[in-house]
Coordinates of N, CA and C and ligand atoms in Angstrom, one line a residue:
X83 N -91.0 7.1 85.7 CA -89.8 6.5 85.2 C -90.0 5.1 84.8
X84 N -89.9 4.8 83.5 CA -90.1 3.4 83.0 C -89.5 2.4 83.7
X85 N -89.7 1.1 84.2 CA -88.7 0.0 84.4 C -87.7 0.3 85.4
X86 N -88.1 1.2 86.6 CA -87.3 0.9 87.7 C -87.4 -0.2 88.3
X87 N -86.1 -1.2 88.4 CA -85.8 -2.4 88.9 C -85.1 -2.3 90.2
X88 N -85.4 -3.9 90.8 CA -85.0 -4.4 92.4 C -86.3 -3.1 93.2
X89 N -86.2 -3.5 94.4 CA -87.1 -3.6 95.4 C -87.0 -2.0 95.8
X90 N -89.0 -1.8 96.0 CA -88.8 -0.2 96.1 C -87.8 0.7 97.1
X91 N -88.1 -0.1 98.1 CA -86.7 0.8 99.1 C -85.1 0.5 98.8
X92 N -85.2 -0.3 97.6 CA -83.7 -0.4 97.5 C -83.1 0.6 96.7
X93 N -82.2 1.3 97.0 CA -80.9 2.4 96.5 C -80.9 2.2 95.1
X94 N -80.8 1.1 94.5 CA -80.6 0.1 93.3 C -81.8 0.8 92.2
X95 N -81.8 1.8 91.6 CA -82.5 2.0 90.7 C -82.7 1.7 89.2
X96 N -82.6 0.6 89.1 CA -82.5 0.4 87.3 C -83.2 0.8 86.5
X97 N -83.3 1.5 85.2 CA -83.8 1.4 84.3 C -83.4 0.7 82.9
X98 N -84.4 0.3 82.0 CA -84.1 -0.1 80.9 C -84.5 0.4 79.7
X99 N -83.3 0.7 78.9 CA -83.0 1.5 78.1 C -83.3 1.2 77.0
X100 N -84.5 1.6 76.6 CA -85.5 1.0 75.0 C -84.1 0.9 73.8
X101 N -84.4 0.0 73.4 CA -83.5 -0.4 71.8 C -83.7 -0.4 71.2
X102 N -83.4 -0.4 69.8 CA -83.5 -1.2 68.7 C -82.7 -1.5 68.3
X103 N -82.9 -3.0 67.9 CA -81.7 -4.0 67.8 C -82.3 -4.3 66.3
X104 N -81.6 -4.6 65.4 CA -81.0 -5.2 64.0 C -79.9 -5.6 63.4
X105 N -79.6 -6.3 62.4 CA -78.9 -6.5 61.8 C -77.6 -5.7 62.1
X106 N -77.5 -4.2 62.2 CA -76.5 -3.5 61.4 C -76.5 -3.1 62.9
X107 N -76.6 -3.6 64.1 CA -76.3 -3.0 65.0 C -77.4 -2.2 66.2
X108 N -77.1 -2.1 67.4 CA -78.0 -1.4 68.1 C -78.3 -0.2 68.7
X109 N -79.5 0.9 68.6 CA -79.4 2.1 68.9 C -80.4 2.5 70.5
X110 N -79.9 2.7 71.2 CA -80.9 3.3 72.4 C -81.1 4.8 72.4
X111 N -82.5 4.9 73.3 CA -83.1 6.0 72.9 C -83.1 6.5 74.8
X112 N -82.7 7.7 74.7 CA -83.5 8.4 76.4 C -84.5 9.2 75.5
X113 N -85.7 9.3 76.0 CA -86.5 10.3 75.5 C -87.9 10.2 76.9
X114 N -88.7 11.0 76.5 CA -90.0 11.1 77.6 C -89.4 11.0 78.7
X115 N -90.3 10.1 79.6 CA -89.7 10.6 81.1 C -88.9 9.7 81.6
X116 N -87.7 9.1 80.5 CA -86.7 8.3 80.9 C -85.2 9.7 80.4
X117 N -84.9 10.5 80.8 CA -84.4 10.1 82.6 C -85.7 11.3 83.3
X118 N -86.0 11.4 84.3 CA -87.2 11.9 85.0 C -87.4 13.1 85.2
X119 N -86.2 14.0 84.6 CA -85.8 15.2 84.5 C -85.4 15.9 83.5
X120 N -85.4 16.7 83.4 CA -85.0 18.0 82.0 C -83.5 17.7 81.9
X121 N -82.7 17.2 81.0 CA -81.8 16.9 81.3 C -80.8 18.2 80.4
X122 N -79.9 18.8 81.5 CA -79.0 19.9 81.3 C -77.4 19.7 81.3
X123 N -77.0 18.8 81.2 CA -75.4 18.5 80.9 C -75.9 17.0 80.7
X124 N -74.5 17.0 79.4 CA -74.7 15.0 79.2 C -72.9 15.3 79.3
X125 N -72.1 14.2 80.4 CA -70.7 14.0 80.2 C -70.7 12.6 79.9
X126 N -69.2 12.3 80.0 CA -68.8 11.0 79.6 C -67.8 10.6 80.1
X127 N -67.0 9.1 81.1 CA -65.7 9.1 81.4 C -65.1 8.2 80.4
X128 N -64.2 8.4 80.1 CA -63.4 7.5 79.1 C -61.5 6.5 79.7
X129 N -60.8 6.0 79.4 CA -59.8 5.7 79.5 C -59.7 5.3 80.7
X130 N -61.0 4.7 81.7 CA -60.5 4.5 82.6 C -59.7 3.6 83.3
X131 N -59.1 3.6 84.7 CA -58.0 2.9 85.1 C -58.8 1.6 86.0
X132 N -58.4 0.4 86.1 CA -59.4 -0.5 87.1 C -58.8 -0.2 88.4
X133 N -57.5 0.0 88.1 CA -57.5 0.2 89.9 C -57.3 1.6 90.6
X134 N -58.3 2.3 89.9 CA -58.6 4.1 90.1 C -60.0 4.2 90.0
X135 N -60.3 4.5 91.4 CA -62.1 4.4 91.6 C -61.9 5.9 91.4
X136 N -63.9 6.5 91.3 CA -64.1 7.6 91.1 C -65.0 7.9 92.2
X137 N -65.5 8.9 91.8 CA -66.8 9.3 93.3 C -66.3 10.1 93.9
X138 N -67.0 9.5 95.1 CA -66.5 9.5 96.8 C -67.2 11.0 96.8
X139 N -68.4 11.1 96.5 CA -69.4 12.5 97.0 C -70.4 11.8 96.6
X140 N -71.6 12.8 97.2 CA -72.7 13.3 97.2 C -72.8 14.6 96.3
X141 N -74.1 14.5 95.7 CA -75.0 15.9 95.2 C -75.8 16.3 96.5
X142 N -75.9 17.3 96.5 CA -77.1 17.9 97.5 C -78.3 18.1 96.4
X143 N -78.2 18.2 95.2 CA -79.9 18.1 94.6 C -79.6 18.0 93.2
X144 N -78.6 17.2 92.8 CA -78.6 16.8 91.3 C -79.0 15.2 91.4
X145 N -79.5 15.2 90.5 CA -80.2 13.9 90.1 C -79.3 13.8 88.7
X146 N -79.4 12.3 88.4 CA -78.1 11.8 87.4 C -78.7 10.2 86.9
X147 N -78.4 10.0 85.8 CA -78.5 8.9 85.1 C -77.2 8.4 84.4
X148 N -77.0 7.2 84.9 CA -75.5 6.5 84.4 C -75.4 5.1 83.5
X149 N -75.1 5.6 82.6 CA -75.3 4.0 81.9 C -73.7 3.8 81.5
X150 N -73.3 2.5 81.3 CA -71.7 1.9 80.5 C -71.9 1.8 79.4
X151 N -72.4 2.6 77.9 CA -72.2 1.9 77.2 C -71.3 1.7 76.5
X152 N -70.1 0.9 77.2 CA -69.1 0.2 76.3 C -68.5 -0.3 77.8
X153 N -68.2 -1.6 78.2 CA -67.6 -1.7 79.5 C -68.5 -1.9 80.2
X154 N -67.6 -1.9 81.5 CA -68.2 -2.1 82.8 C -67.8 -1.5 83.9
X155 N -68.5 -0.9 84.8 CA -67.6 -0.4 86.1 C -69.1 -1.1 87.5
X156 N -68.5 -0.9 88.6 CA -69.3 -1.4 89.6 C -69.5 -0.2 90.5
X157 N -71.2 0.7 90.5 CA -71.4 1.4 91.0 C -72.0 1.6 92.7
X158 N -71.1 2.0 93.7 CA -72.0 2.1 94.6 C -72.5 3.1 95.1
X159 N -73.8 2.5 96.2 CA -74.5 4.0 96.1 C -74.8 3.8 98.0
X160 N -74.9 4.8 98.3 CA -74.8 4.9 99.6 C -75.9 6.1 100.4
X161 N -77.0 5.7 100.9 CA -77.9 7.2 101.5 C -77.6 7.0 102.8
X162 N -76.2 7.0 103.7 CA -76.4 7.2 104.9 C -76.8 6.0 105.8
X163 N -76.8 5.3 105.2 CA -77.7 4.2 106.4 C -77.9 2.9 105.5
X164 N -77.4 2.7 104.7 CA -76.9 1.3 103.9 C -76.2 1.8 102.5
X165 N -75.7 0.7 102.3 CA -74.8 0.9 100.9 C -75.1 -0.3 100.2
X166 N -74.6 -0.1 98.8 CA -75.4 -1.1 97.7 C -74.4 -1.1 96.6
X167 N -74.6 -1.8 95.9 CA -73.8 -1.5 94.9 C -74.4 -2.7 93.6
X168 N -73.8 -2.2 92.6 CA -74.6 -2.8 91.0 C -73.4 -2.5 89.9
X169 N -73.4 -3.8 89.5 CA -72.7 -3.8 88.2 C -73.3 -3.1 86.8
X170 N -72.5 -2.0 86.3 CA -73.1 -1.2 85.4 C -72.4 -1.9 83.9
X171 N -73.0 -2.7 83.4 CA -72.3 -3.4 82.5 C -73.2 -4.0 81.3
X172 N -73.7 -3.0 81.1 CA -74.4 -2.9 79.4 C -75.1 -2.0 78.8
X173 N -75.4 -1.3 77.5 CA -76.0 -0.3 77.3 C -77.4 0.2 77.4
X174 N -77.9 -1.1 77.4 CA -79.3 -1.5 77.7 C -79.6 -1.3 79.6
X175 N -78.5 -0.6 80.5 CA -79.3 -1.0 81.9 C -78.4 0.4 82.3
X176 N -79.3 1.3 82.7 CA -79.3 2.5 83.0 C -79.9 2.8 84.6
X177 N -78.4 3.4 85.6 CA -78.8 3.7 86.7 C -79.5 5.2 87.4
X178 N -80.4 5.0 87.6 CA -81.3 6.5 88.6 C -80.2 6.9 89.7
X179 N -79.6 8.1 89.7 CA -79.2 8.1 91.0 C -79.6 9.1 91.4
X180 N -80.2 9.3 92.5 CA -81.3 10.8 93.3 C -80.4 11.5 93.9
X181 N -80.8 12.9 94.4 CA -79.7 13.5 95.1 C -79.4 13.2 96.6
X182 N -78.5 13.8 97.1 CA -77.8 13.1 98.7 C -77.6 11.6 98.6
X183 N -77.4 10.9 97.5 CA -76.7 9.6 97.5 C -75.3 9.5 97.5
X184 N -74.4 9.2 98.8 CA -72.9 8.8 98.2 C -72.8 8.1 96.7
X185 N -71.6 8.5 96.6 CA -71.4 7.5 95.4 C -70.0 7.0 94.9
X186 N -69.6 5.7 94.5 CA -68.4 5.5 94.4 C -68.5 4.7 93.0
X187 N -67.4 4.9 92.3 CA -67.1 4.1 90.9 C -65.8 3.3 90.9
X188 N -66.2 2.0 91.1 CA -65.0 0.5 91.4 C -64.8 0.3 89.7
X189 N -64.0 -0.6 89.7 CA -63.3 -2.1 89.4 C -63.9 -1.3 87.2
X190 N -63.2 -0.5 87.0 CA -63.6 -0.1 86.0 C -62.7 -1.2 85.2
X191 N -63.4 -1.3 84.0 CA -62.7 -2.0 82.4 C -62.3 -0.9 82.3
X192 N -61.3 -1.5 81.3 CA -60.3 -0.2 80.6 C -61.0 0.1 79.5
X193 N -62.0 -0.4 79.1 CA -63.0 0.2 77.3 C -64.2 0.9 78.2
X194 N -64.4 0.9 80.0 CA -65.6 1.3 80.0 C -65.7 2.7 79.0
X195 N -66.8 3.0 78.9 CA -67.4 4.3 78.5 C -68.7 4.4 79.3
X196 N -68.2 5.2 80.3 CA -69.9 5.9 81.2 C -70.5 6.9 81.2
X197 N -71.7 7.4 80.1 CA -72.3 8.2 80.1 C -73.3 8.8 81.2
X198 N -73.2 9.9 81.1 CA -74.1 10.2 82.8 C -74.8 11.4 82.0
X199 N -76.3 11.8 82.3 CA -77.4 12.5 82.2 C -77.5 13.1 83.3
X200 N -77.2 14.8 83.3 CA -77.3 15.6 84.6 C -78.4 16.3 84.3
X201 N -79.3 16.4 85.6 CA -80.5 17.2 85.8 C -79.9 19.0 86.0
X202 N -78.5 18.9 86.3 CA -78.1 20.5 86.4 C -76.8 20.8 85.9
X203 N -76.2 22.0 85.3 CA -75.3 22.1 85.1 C -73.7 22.1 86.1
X204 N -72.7 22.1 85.6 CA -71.8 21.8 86.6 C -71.8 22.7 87.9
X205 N -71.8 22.5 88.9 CA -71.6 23.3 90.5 C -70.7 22.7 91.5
X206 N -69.6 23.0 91.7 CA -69.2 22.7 92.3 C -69.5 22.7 94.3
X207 N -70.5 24.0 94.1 CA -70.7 23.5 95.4 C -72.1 22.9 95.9
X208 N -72.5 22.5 94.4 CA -73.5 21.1 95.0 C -72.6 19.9 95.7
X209 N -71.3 19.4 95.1 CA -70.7 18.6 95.6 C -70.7 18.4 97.1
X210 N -70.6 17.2 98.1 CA -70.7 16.6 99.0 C -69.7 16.1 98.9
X211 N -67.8 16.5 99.1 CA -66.9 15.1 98.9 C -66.5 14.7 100.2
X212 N -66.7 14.9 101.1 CA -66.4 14.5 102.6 C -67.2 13.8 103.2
X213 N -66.8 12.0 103.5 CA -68.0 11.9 104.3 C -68.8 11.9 105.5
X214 N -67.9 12.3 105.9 CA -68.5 13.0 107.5 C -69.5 13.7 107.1
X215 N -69.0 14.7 106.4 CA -69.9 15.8 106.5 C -71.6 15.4 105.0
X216 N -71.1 14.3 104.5 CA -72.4 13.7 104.0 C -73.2 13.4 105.3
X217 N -72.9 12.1 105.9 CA -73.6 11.6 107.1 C -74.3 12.6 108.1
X218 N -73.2 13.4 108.1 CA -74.4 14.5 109.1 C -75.1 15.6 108.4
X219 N -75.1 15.8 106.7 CA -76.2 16.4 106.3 C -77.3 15.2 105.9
X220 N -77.4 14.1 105.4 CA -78.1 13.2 105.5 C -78.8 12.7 106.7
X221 N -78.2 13.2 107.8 CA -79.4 13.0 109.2 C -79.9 14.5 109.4
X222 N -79.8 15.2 108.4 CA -80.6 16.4 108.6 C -80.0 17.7 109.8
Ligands
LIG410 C1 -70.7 12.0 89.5 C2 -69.9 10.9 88.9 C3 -70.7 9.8 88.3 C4 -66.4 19.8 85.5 O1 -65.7 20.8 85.4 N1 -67.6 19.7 84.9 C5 -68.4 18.6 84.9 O2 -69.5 18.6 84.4 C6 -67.9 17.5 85.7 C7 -68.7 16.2 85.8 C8 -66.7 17.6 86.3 N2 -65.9 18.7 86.2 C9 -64.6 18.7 86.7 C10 -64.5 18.7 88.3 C11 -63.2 18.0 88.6 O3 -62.2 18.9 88.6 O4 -63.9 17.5 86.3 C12 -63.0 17.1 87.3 C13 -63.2 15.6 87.6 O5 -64.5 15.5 88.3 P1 -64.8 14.5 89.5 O6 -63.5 14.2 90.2 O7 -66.0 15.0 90.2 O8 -65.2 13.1 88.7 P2 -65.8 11.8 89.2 O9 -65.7 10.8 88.1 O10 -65.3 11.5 90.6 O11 -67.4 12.2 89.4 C14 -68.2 12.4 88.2 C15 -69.1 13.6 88.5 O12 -68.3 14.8 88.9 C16 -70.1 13.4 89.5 O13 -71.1 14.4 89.5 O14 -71.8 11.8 90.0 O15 -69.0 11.3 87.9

């Protein structure tokens, strides 16, 4: 995976999302092994509210890439045993998130637009929304 940023054991996976920039505007590309996976659903959140977070689960084995581009929201990510969080606030800076990571979506702009890259199609019972029962499948 190209340009994963901050420190290897940190939750915080960044990537950066090749451009091209000109005159008439800028286009980013996902291609090769940016995002790391075969990627099988692309969604999008739109309209959202700042004081209406999202989340609050875990995947058990979806892998996901999240970028804002349009907006901002503040993502946190959680494996059980520390929490983190990162401002997702440009087109250009695309987050890795692995599976069994909590996850919450704060402090959204009302223009965000967050596109997300799924490694699997929708399942609902990959979902993790409890977190009790995250923390004790995360300690195995
Ligand atoms: C995630 C974060 C970043 C579907 O039917 N198909 C889909 O592909 C998705 C993503 C959702 N849904 C349904 C399930 C719920 O009834 O849409 C409804 C809203 O989903 P949810 O409350 O899970 O939305 P968020 O924003 O809390 O979480 C979403 C993704 O579900 C999740 O995988 O990692 O965005």
């Amino acid at each position: 995976m190209p340009s994963a940023k901050k420190s290897a054991n940190s939750l915080i996976k960044l990537v950066q999302v090749p451009s091209w920039n000109d005159p008439r505007g800028n286009l980013f590309v996902f291609e090769k092994d940016l995002p790391p996976f075969e990627i099988k659903r692309v969604y999008y959140l739109t309209n959202t509210v700042e004081n209406f977070s999202r989340g609050f689960h875990a995947h058990r084995d979806l892998q996901q890439i999240a970028v804002a581009v349009n907006g901002r929201c503040r993502m946190v990510l959680d494996d059980g045993t520390k929490r983190e969080d990162v401002w997702l606030d440009s087109p250009s800076k695309a987050i890795y998130i692995d599976s069994m990571m909590w996850r919450e979506m704060h402090d959204f702009s009302a223009d965000c637009v967050l596109l997300v890259l799924a490694s699997a199609e929708y399942d609902e019972s990959d979902y993790i929304r409890n977190y009790d029962d995250f923390i004790a499948a995360a300690k195995g």
